[in-house]
mmCIF file of C-alpha atoms in Angstrom:
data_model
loop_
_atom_site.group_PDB
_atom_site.id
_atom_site.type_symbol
_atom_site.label_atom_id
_atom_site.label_comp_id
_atom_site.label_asym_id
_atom_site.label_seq_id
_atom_site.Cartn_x
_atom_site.Cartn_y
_atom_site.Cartn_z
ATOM 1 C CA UNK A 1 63.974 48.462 159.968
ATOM 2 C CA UNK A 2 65.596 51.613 161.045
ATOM 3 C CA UNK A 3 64.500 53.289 157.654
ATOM 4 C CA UNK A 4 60.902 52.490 158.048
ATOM 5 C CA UNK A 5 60.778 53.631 161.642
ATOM 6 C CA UNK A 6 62.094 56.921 160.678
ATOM 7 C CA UNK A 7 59.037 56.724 157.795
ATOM 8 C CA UNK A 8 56.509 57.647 161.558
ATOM 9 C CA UNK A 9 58.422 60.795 162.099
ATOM 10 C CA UNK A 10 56.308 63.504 162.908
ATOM 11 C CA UNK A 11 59.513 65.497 160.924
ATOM 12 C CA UNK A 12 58.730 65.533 157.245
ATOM 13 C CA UNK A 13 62.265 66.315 156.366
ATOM 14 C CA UNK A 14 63.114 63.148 158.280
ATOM 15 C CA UNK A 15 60.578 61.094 156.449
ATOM 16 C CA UNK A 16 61.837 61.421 152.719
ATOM 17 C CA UNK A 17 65.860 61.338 153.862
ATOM 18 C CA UNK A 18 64.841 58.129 155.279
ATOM 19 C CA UNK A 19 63.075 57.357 151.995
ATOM 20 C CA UNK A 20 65.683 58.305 150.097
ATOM 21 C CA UNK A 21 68.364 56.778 152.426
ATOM 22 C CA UNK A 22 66.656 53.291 152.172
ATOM 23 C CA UNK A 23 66.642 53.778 147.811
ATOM 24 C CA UNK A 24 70.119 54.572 148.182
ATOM 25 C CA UNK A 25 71.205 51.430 150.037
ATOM 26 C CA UNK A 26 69.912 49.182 148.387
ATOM 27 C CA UNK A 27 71.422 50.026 145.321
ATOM 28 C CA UNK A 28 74.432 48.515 147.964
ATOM 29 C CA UNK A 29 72.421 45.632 148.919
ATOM 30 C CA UNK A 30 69.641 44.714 147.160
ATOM 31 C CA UNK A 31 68.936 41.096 148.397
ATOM 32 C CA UNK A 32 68.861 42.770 152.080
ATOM 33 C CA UNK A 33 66.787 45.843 151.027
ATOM 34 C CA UNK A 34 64.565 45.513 148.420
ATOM 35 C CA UNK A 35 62.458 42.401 149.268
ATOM 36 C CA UNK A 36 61.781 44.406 152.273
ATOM 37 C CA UNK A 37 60.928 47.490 150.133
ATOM 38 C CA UNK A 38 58.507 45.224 147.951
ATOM 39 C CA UNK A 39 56.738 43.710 151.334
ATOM 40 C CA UNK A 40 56.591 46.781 152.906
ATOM 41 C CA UNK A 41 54.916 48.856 149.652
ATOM 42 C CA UNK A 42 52.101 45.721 148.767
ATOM 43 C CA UNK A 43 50.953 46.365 153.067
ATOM 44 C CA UNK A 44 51.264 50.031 152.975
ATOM 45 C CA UNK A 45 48.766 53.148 151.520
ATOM 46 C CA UNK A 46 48.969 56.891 151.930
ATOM 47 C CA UNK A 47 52.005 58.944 153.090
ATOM 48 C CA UNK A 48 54.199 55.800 153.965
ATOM 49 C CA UNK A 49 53.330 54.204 150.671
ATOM 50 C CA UNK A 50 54.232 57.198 149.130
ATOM 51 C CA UNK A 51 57.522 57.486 150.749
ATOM 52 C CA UNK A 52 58.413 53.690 149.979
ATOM 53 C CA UNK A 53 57.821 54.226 145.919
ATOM 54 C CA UNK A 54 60.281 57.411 146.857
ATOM 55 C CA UNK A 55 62.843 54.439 148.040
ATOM 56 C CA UNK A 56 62.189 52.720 144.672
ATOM 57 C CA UNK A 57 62.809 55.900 142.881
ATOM 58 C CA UNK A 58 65.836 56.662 144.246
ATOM 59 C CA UNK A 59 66.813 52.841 143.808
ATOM 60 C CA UNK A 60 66.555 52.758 140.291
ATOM 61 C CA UNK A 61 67.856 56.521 140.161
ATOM 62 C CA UNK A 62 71.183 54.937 141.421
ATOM 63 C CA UNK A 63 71.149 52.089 138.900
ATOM 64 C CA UNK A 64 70.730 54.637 136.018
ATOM 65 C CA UNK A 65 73.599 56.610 137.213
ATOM 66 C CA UNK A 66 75.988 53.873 137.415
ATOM 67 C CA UNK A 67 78.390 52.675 134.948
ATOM 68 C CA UNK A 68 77.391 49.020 133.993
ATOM 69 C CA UNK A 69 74.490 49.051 136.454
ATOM 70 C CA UNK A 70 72.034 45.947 135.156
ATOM 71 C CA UNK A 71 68.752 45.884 137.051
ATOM 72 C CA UNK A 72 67.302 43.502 134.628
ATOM 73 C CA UNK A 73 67.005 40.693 137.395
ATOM 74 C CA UNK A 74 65.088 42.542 139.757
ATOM 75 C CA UNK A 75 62.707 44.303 137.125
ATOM 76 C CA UNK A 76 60.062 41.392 137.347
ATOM 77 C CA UNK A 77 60.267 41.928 140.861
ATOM 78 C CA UNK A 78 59.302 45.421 141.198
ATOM 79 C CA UNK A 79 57.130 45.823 138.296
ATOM 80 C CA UNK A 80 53.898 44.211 139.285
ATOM 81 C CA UNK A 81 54.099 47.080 142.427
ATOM 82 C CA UNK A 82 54.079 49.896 140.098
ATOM 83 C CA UNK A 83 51.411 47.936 137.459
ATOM 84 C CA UNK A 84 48.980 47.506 140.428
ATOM 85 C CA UNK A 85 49.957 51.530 141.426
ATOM 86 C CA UNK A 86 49.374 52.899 138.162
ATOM 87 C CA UNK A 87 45.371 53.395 139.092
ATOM 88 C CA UNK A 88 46.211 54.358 142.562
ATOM 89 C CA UNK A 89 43.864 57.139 143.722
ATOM 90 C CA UNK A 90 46.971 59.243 145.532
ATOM 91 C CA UNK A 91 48.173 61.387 142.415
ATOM 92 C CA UNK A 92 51.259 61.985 144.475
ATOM 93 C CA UNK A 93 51.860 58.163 143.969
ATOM 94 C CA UNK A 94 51.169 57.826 140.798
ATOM 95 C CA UNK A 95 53.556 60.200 139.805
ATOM 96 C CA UNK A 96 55.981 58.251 142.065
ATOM 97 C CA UNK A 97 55.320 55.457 139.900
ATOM 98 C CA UNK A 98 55.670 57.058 136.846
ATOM 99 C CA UNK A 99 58.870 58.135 137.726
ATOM 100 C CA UNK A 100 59.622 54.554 138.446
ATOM 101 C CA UNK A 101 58.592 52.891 134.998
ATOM 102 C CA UNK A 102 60.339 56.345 133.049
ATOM 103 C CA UNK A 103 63.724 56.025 134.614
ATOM 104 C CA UNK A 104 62.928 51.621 134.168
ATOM 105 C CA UNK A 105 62.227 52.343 130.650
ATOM 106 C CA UNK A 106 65.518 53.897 130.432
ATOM 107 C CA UNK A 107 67.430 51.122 131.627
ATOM 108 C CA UNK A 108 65.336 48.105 130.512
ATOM 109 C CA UNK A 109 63.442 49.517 127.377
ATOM 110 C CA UNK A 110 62.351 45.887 126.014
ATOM 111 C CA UNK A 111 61.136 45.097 129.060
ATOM 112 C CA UNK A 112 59.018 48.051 130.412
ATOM 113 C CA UNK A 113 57.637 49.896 127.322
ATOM 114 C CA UNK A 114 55.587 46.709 126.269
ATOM 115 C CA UNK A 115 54.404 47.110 129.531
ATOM 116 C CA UNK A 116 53.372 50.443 129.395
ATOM 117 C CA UNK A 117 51.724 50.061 125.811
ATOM 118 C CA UNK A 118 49.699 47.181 127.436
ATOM 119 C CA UNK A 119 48.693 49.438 130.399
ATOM 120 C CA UNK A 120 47.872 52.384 127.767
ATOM 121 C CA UNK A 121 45.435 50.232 126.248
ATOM 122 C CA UNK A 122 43.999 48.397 128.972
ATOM 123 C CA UNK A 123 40.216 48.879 129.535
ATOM 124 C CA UNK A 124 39.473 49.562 133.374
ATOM 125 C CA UNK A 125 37.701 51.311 135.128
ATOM 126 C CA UNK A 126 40.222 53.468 136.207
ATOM 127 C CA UNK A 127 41.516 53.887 132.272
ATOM 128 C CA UNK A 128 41.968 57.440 132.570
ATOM 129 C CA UNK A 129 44.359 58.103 135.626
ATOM 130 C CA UNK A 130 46.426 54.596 134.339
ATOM 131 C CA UNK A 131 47.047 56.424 130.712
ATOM 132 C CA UNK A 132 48.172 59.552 132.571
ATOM 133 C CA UNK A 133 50.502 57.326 135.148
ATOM 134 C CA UNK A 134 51.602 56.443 131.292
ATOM 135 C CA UNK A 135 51.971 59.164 129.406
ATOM 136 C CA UNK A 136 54.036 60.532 132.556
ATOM 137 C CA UNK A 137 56.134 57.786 132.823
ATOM 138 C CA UNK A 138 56.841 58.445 128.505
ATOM 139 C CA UNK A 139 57.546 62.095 129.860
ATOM 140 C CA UNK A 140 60.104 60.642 132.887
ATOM 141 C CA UNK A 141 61.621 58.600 129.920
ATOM 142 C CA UNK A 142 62.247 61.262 127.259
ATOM 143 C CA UNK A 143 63.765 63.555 129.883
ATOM 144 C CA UNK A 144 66.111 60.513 130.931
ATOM 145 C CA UNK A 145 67.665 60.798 127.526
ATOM 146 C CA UNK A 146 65.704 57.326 126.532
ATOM 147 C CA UNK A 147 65.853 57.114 122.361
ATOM 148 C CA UNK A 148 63.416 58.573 120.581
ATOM 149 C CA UNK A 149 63.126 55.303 118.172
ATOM 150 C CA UNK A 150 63.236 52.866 121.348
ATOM 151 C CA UNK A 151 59.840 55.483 122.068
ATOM 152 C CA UNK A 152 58.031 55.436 118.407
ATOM 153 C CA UNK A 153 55.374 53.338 119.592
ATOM 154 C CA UNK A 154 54.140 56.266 122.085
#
C-alpha cells in the first residue's frame, strides 16, 4: 500500500522509485505483491497505470537477471494485462508493455511468442498500434539476447 501511495506524489522522481521499488519486491514476494500489482493495473489508466506496468517491468527485469529464476507460473497471470494493453491509446504504455512481453519472451519463449504472433495477426480495430506494441516487444526481445531461431517466425 505504501508503494501505491507514493504513485500520488506530486514528485515525479518519487513516483517511478516507488514503481520500481514495488517491481523489485515482488520479485521477493510475489504472492504478497503481484496480485496487488494485477488488481491495481485492470482499475487504473493514465500516469498511475503507467507507473504500475513500470512495476511489472522491473518484476520480470529481476526474474531475467536471476540465476534459475522460473516465472512460468505467474505468466498466465500477467499476460491477459499486457494482451488487453497492447491497443492502449497511451504510447508511453504500450511501450511499457512491450517491454513486458520482450523481456517475457526471453524467459518463457513457448509461451509468449505464440501470443504475440496471434496478436500480430489479429484483426481489430486498433490493428495498427497492437502490431507496433508487437514488433516492439520482437525489438525488447532481440536486444535481451532471445535466439534468433526461437524468433524465425517474426
Amino acid at each position: 500500500a505504501t508503494f501505491l501511495q507514493a504513485f500520488g506524489s506530486s514528485n515525479e522522481d518519487i513516483k517511478h522509485a516507488a514503481a520500481l521499488a514495488l517491481g523489485r519486491a515482488s520479485v521477493g514476494a510475489i504472492d504478497a505483491f503481484l496480485p496487488g500489482i494485477l488488481t491495481a493495473l485492470e482499475k487504473s489508466s493514465g500516469k498511475k497505470q503507467y507507473l504500475l506496468l513500470s512495476s511489472l517491468r522491473e518484476f520480470i527485469h529481476c526474474y531475467r537477471e536471476m540465476e534459475g529464476g522460473d516465472l512460468s507460473s505467474s505468466v498466465p497471470l500477467i499476460l491477459p494485462h499486457l494482451e488487453k494493453n497492447c491497443g492502449n491509446d497511451e504510447e508511453g504504455v504500450r511501450s511499457m508493455v512491450a517491454e513486458c512481453l520482450g523481456s517475457l519472451a526471453c524467459l518463457e519463449p513457448k509461451m509468449i511468442l505464440p501470443v504475440l504472433q496471434e496478436l500480430a495477426t489479429r484483426e481489430t480495430p486498433k490493428k495498427v498500434v497492437v502490431r507496433w506494441t508487437v514488433g516492439s516487444a520482437v525489438k525488447f526481445a532481440i536486444g535481451g539476447h532471445m535466439s534468433p531461431n526461437e524468433l524465425a517466425p517474426f
